[in-house]
């Protein structure tokens, strides 16, 4: 029997990679999109004709109940959120409505329509914020340092609550930073790779960044969506840290990215106070031991490979635009 999966946030980076993975596994994929004039299908254009789209919104519970009832998915992956940390400072209430309460609405829709549906919640390493342990595991105390992090903590705990209270097969993946050529331009990794391509092609001269010493555990998004799928294939629901277990600084990312095209980052990168966070998170480095042991998952793409892949993709993109 063909399995059916509903993905919220299907037009985002993770949604596009997850849709690809599930289609390859023979799933029928339903993508939830908001009714708006600005829906961007760029990341899923190459497989758009293989996806069924359903109109819904994390702010509107009835739309979620209707989608779940109409399409009867076996699995629901909740990847939709206001997902940019910097924006969460300017739009804290909207971030709470979508990233926190949106999770409750999806869980409630499943509870009301069909409690046998398996649910995946996209939790985040930003929940650790002011880290209490290094590295961070599933048992590390949470101390978020942004409205986004706070909203993700709510989404994480409400998933656990619905699992324990209603017996739902609801799991959370605590994903550390994961990047790809499909990352939005507002994220620092893509901002760097895109600027490197433009600077190499003579389209811009410098790149303004915030804290170059901020350190993150960066992996490849295409690897991480497989961990999501594996969680929902387990007999019992649970929470898992998904990470590489390595940490790198923004400066290191710059060194590799500029070096990949034969440039020195110091000749082009300037720091700008506007890009500093009001509260920076500390050393984010994940311990993926449980995911490796229980899910049999581990990342395939190395950090240098990831940086090179992103720069190459942006070189191609910027060359096409110039042509």
Short mmCIF file of C-alpha atoms in Angstrom, two decimals:
data_model
loop_
_atom_site.label_atom_id
_atom_site.label_comp_id
_atom_site.label_asym_id
_atom_site.label_seq_id
_atom_site.Cartn_x
_atom_site.Cartn_y
_atom_site.Cartn_z
CA UNK A 1 0.00 0.00 0.00
CA UNK A 2 1.32 3.44 -0.93
CA UNK A 3 2.14 5.58 2.09
CA UNK A 4 0.94 9.15 2.17
CA UNK A 5 2.75 12.03 3.87
CA UNK A 6 1.67 15.61 4.54
CA UNK A 7 4.44 18.19 4.75
CA UNK A 8 3.85 21.68 6.13
CA UNK A 9 6.54 24.11 4.96
CA UNK A 10 7.09 22.10 1.78
CA UNK A 11 8.36 25.13 -0.17
CA UNK A 12 11.21 25.65 2.33
CA UNK A 13 14.70 24.15 2.29
CA UNK A 14 13.87 21.12 4.46
CA UNK A 15 10.43 20.60 2.93
CA UNK A 16 11.92 20.37 -0.56
CA UNK A 17 14.59 17.83 0.43
CA UNK A 18 12.07 15.79 2.45
CA UNK A 19 9.58 15.77 -0.45
CA UNK A 20 12.36 14.49 -2.74
CA UNK A 21 13.30 11.74 -0.29
CA UNK A 22 9.70 10.58 0.21
CA UNK A 23 8.89 10.62 -3.51
CA UNK A 24 11.99 8.48 -4.09
CA UNK A 25 10.64 6.05 -1.49
CA UNK A 26 7.34 5.79 -3.36
CA UNK A 27 5.26 7.99 -1.08
CA UNK A 28 2.34 10.09 -2.18
CA UNK A 29 3.27 13.61 -1.00
CA UNK A 30 0.81 16.32 0.00
CA UNK A 31 2.29 19.78 0.50
CA UNK A 32 0.48 22.36 2.59
CA UNK A 33 0.77 25.90 1.25
CA UNK A 34 -0.76 29.13 2.44
CA UNK A 35 -3.13 30.93 0.13
CA UNK A 36 -1.04 33.98 -0.72
CA UNK A 37 0.15 35.71 -3.82
CA UNK A 38 3.79 35.22 -2.86
CA UNK A 39 4.17 31.43 -2.50
CA UNK A 40 7.60 30.58 -3.87
CA UNK A 41 7.78 27.19 -5.58
CA UNK A 42 11.39 27.66 -6.72
CA UNK A 43 12.84 24.91 -4.48
CA UNK A 44 10.28 22.29 -5.56
CA UNK A 45 9.75 23.33 -9.20
CA UNK A 46 11.54 20.22 -10.51
CA UNK A 47 9.02 17.89 -8.78
CA UNK A 48 5.97 20.13 -8.51
CA UNK A 49 3.91 17.93 -10.82
CA UNK A 50 4.42 14.94 -8.49
CA UNK A 51 3.10 16.72 -5.40
CA UNK A 52 -0.53 17.29 -4.38
CA UNK A 53 -1.00 20.75 -2.87
CA UNK A 54 -3.48 21.58 -0.12
CA UNK A 55 -4.34 25.06 1.08
CA UNK A 56 -3.94 25.60 4.81
CA UNK A 57 -2.38 27.79 7.47
CA UNK A 58 -0.80 27.12 10.88
CA UNK A 59 -2.83 30.06 12.19
CA UNK A 60 -6.13 28.41 11.22
CA UNK A 61 -6.90 25.13 12.96
CA UNK A 62 -10.00 24.34 10.92
CA UNK A 63 -7.97 24.40 7.70
CA UNK A 64 -5.59 21.86 9.27
CA UNK A 65 -8.42 19.57 10.42
CA UNK A 66 -9.92 19.69 6.93
CA UNK A 67 -6.60 18.82 5.22
CA UNK A 68 -5.95 15.88 7.55
CA UNK A 69 -9.49 14.56 7.08
CA UNK A 70 -9.51 15.02 3.31
CA UNK A 71 -6.05 13.62 2.52
CA UNK A 72 -5.77 11.03 5.34
CA UNK A 73 -1.96 11.01 5.58
CA UNK A 74 -0.05 8.23 7.35
CA UNK A 75 2.63 10.70 8.39
CA UNK A 76 2.66 14.46 9.04
CA UNK A 77 5.91 16.43 9.03
CA UNK A 78 5.54 19.89 10.56
CA UNK A 79 8.35 21.94 9.03
CA UNK A 80 6.46 25.23 8.67
CA UNK A 81 7.49 28.09 10.96
CA UNK A 82 8.68 31.65 11.07
CA UNK A 83 12.19 30.24 10.97
CA UNK A 84 14.57 33.19 10.88
CA UNK A 85 16.00 34.04 14.32
CA UNK A 86 16.72 37.70 13.50
CA UNK A 87 13.12 38.27 12.33
CA UNK A 88 11.78 36.81 15.57
CA UNK A 89 13.07 39.87 17.44
CA UNK A 90 11.06 42.17 15.17
CA UNK A 91 7.99 39.92 14.99
CA UNK A 92 7.89 38.08 18.33
CA UNK A 93 4.09 37.66 18.47
CA UNK A 94 3.81 36.31 14.91
CA UNK A 95 6.72 33.97 15.67
CA UNK A 96 4.84 32.68 18.72
CA UNK A 97 1.61 32.25 16.78
CA UNK A 98 3.18 30.18 13.99
CA UNK A 99 6.25 28.52 15.49
CA UNK A 100 4.70 27.72 18.90
CA UNK A 101 0.90 27.64 18.73
CA UNK A 102 0.97 26.37 15.14
CA UNK A 103 2.36 23.08 16.46
CA UNK A 104 -0.57 22.72 18.86
CA UNK A 105 -3.03 23.29 16.03
CA UNK A 106 -1.44 20.56 13.90
CA UNK A 107 -1.36 18.12 16.84
CA UNK A 108 -4.98 18.93 17.65
CA UNK A 109 -6.00 18.35 14.03
CA UNK A 110 -4.37 14.89 14.18
CA UNK A 111 -5.98 14.13 17.54
CA UNK A 112 -9.42 15.09 16.22
CA UNK A 113 -9.16 13.57 12.74
CA UNK A 114 -7.05 10.42 13.19
CA UNK A 115 -4.82 9.80 16.25
CA UNK A 116 -3.03 6.92 14.46
CA UNK A 117 -1.18 9.40 12.19
CA UNK A 118 2.54 9.64 12.93
CA UNK A 119 3.79 13.18 13.58
CA UNK A 120 7.21 14.80 13.24
CA UNK A 121 7.97 18.15 14.86
CA UNK A 122 10.93 20.23 13.70
CA UNK A 123 12.60 21.25 16.94
CA UNK A 124 15.78 23.31 16.91
CA UNK A 125 19.20 23.63 18.53
CA UNK A 126 18.23 27.28 19.19
CA UNK A 127 16.26 25.86 22.15
CA UNK A 128 19.61 25.30 23.93
CA UNK A 129 20.60 28.96 23.49
CA UNK A 130 22.68 29.78 26.56
CA UNK A 131 24.00 26.26 26.67
CA UNK A 132 24.07 24.36 29.95
CA UNK A 133 26.16 21.42 28.63
CA UNK A 134 28.67 20.95 25.81
CA UNK A 135 27.90 19.04 23.65
CA UNK A 136 24.10 19.21 23.79
CA UNK A 137 22.03 16.02 23.93
CA UNK A 138 18.33 15.16 24.34
CA UNK A 139 18.64 15.64 28.13
CA UNK A 140 20.43 19.03 28.09
CA UNK A 141 18.34 21.72 29.87
CA UNK A 142 16.79 24.26 27.47
CA UNK A 143 17.65 27.97 27.76
CA UNK A 144 16.47 29.76 24.59
CA UNK A 145 17.92 33.18 23.77
CA UNK A 146 15.50 34.52 21.15
CA UNK A 147 11.72 34.65 20.59
CA UNK A 148 12.28 31.97 17.94
CA UNK A 149 14.07 29.72 20.43
CA UNK A 150 11.32 30.27 23.02
CA UNK A 151 8.63 29.41 20.45
CA UNK A 152 10.51 26.24 19.46
CA UNK A 153 10.70 25.18 23.14
CA UNK A 154 6.90 25.49 23.35
CA UNK A 155 6.48 23.43 20.15
CA UNK A 156 8.87 20.81 21.51
CA UNK A 157 7.13 20.44 24.87
CA UNK A 158 3.60 20.48 23.47
CA UNK A 159 4.65 17.58 21.18
CA UNK A 160 5.85 15.62 24.23
CA UNK A 161 2.62 16.52 26.07
CA UNK A 162 0.37 15.28 23.26
CA UNK A 163 2.46 12.12 22.98
CA UNK A 164 2.14 11.39 26.70
CA UNK A 165 -1.45 12.59 27.13
CA UNK A 166 -3.09 11.21 23.99
CA UNK A 167 -0.74 8.39 23.01
CA UNK A 168 0.15 10.00 19.68
CA UNK A 169 3.17 8.73 17.73
CA UNK A 170 4.73 12.20 17.93
CA UNK A 171 8.50 12.68 17.68
CA UNK A 172 10.74 15.74 17.68
CA UNK A 173 14.00 16.13 15.81
CA UNK A 174 16.25 18.63 17.57
CA UNK A 175 18.08 19.67 14.43
CA UNK A 176 21.28 21.65 14.61
CA UNK A 177 22.07 24.09 11.80
CA UNK A 178 21.68 22.43 8.42
CA UNK A 179 22.45 24.20 5.19
CA UNK A 180 22.34 23.67 1.43
CA UNK A 181 22.22 25.57 -1.87
CA UNK A 182 18.45 25.87 -1.15
CA UNK A 183 19.00 27.85 2.06
CA UNK A 184 17.34 31.29 2.12
CA UNK A 185 19.59 34.27 1.38
CA UNK A 186 18.86 35.75 4.83
CA UNK A 187 20.81 32.92 6.54
CA UNK A 188 24.49 33.61 7.13
CA UNK A 189 25.84 30.53 5.32
CA UNK A 190 23.95 31.26 2.12
CA UNK A 191 24.65 34.96 2.46
CA UNK A 192 28.36 34.06 2.44
CA UNK A 193 28.25 31.55 -0.45
CA UNK A 194 26.14 33.90 -2.58
CA UNK A 195 28.44 36.87 -1.88
CA UNK A 196 31.54 34.79 -2.66
CA UNK A 197 30.07 33.93 -6.07
CA UNK A 198 29.16 37.57 -6.78
CA UNK A 199 32.57 38.85 -5.65
CA UNK A 200 34.37 36.24 -7.77
CA UNK A 201 32.27 37.29 -10.78
CA UNK A 202 32.91 40.99 -10.13
CA UNK A 203 29.29 41.74 -9.21
CA UNK A 204 30.03 43.07 -5.70
CA UNK A 205 33.11 44.04 -3.67
CA UNK A 206 32.48 43.36 -0.01
CA UNK A 207 30.38 41.33 2.40
CA UNK A 208 29.04 42.73 5.69
CA UNK A 209 28.58 40.17 8.48
CA UNK A 210 27.91 40.15 12.22
CA UNK A 211 29.82 38.07 14.77
CA UNK A 212 32.53 36.13 12.90
CA UNK A 213 33.36 34.13 16.03
CA UNK A 214 29.85 32.68 16.46
CA UNK A 215 30.18 28.90 16.32
CA UNK A 216 27.66 26.42 14.97
CA UNK A 217 27.29 22.72 14.26
CA UNK A 218 26.60 22.82 10.50
CA UNK A 219 25.41 19.85 8.44
CA UNK A 220 23.77 19.22 5.06
CA UNK A 221 19.97 19.53 4.96
CA UNK A 222 19.68 16.62 2.53
CA UNK A 223 21.24 14.32 5.15
CA UNK A 224 19.05 15.63 7.97
CA UNK A 225 15.67 14.96 6.34
CA UNK A 226 16.51 11.26 6.30
CA UNK A 227 16.72 11.36 10.10
CA UNK A 228 13.19 12.86 10.17
CA UNK A 229 11.85 9.98 8.09
CA UNK A 230 13.67 7.38 10.18
CA UNK A 231 12.07 8.74 13.38
CA UNK A 232 8.59 8.02 12.05
CA UNK A 233 9.54 4.45 11.10
CA UNK A 234 10.33 3.57 14.73
CA UNK A 235 7.93 1.46 16.81
CA UNK A 236 7.96 4.05 19.58
CA UNK A 237 8.02 7.86 19.23
CA UNK A 238 10.94 9.72 20.79
CA UNK A 239 13.10 12.85 20.54
CA UNK A 240 16.48 12.91 18.83
CA UNK A 241 19.35 15.36 18.43
CA UNK A 242 20.40 15.50 14.76
CA UNK A 243 23.86 17.02 14.34
CA UNK A 244 27.39 16.41 13.09
CA UNK A 245 29.07 16.67 16.48
CA UNK A 246 31.55 19.19 15.04
CA UNK A 247 31.59 22.94 15.48
CA UNK A 248 32.86 25.65 13.12
CA UNK A 249 32.93 29.44 13.29
CA UNK A 250 31.46 31.89 10.79
CA UNK A 251 35.06 32.96 10.15
CA UNK A 252 35.98 29.36 9.22
CA UNK A 253 33.00 29.21 6.84
CA UNK A 254 34.28 32.42 5.21
CA UNK A 255 37.84 31.08 4.93
CA UNK A 256 36.68 27.92 3.16
CA UNK A 257 34.12 29.67 0.94
CA UNK A 258 36.45 32.42 -0.30
CA UNK A 259 39.36 29.97 -0.48
CA UNK A 260 37.31 27.70 -2.73
CA UNK A 261 37.42 30.38 -5.45
CA UNK A 262 41.02 31.47 -4.74
CA UNK A 263 40.20 34.56 -2.65
CA UNK A 264 41.16 35.70 0.86
CA UNK A 265 38.09 36.47 3.00
CA UNK A 266 39.99 39.21 4.88
CA UNK A 267 40.10 41.29 1.68
CA UNK A 268 36.30 41.35 1.38
CA UNK A 269 34.55 40.73 4.71
CA UNK A 270 33.64 43.62 7.01
CA UNK A 271 31.79 43.37 10.33
CA UNK A 272 28.63 45.39 10.86
CA UNK A 273 26.91 45.99 14.22
CA UNK A 274 23.48 45.75 12.55
CA UNK A 275 23.98 42.01 12.08
CA UNK A 276 24.82 41.31 15.73
CA UNK A 277 22.06 39.50 17.68
CA UNK A 278 20.67 41.17 20.84
CA UNK A 279 21.58 37.92 22.64
CA UNK A 280 23.98 35.47 21.04
CA UNK A 281 23.70 31.77 21.66
CA UNK A 282 26.77 30.09 23.07
CA UNK A 283 28.68 27.14 21.68
CA UNK A 284 26.14 25.01 19.82
CA UNK A 285 27.47 21.52 19.22
CA UNK A 286 25.18 18.52 19.11
CA UNK A 287 25.68 14.97 20.38
CA UNK A 288 24.01 12.73 17.77
CA UNK A 289 24.88 9.46 19.59
CA UNK A 290 21.24 8.48 20.17
CA UNK A 291 20.26 9.09 16.51
CA UNK A 292 23.24 7.02 15.40
CA UNK A 293 22.47 4.17 17.82
CA UNK A 294 18.68 4.01 17.52
CA UNK A 295 18.00 5.31 14.01
CA UNK A 296 21.19 4.12 12.35
CA UNK A 297 21.62 7.66 11.05
CA UNK A 298 24.76 9.65 10.48
CA UNK A 299 25.65 12.64 8.33
CA UNK A 300 27.28 11.87 4.99
CA UNK A 301 28.49 15.27 3.74
CA UNK A 302 31.51 16.87 5.44
CA UNK A 303 31.75 20.56 6.36
CA UNK A 304 34.27 21.45 3.60
CA UNK A 305 32.11 19.57 1.05
CA UNK A 306 29.03 21.49 2.20
CA UNK A 307 30.74 24.88 1.82
CA UNK A 308 32.11 23.96 -1.62
CA UNK A 309 28.70 22.65 -2.78
CA UNK A 310 26.99 25.90 -1.76
CA UNK A 311 29.62 28.13 -3.40
CA UNK A 312 29.54 26.10 -6.64
CA UNK A 313 25.73 26.29 -6.79
CA UNK A 314 25.80 30.06 -6.28
CA UNK A 315 28.54 30.51 -8.90
CA UNK A 316 26.27 28.75 -11.37
CA UNK A 317 23.24 30.78 -10.28
CA UNK A 318 25.03 34.16 -10.47
CA UNK A 319 26.66 33.28 -13.82
CA UNK A 320 23.23 32.45 -15.29
CA UNK A 321 21.80 35.74 -14.06
CA UNK A 322 24.65 37.63 -15.67
CA UNK A 323 24.36 35.76 -18.97
#
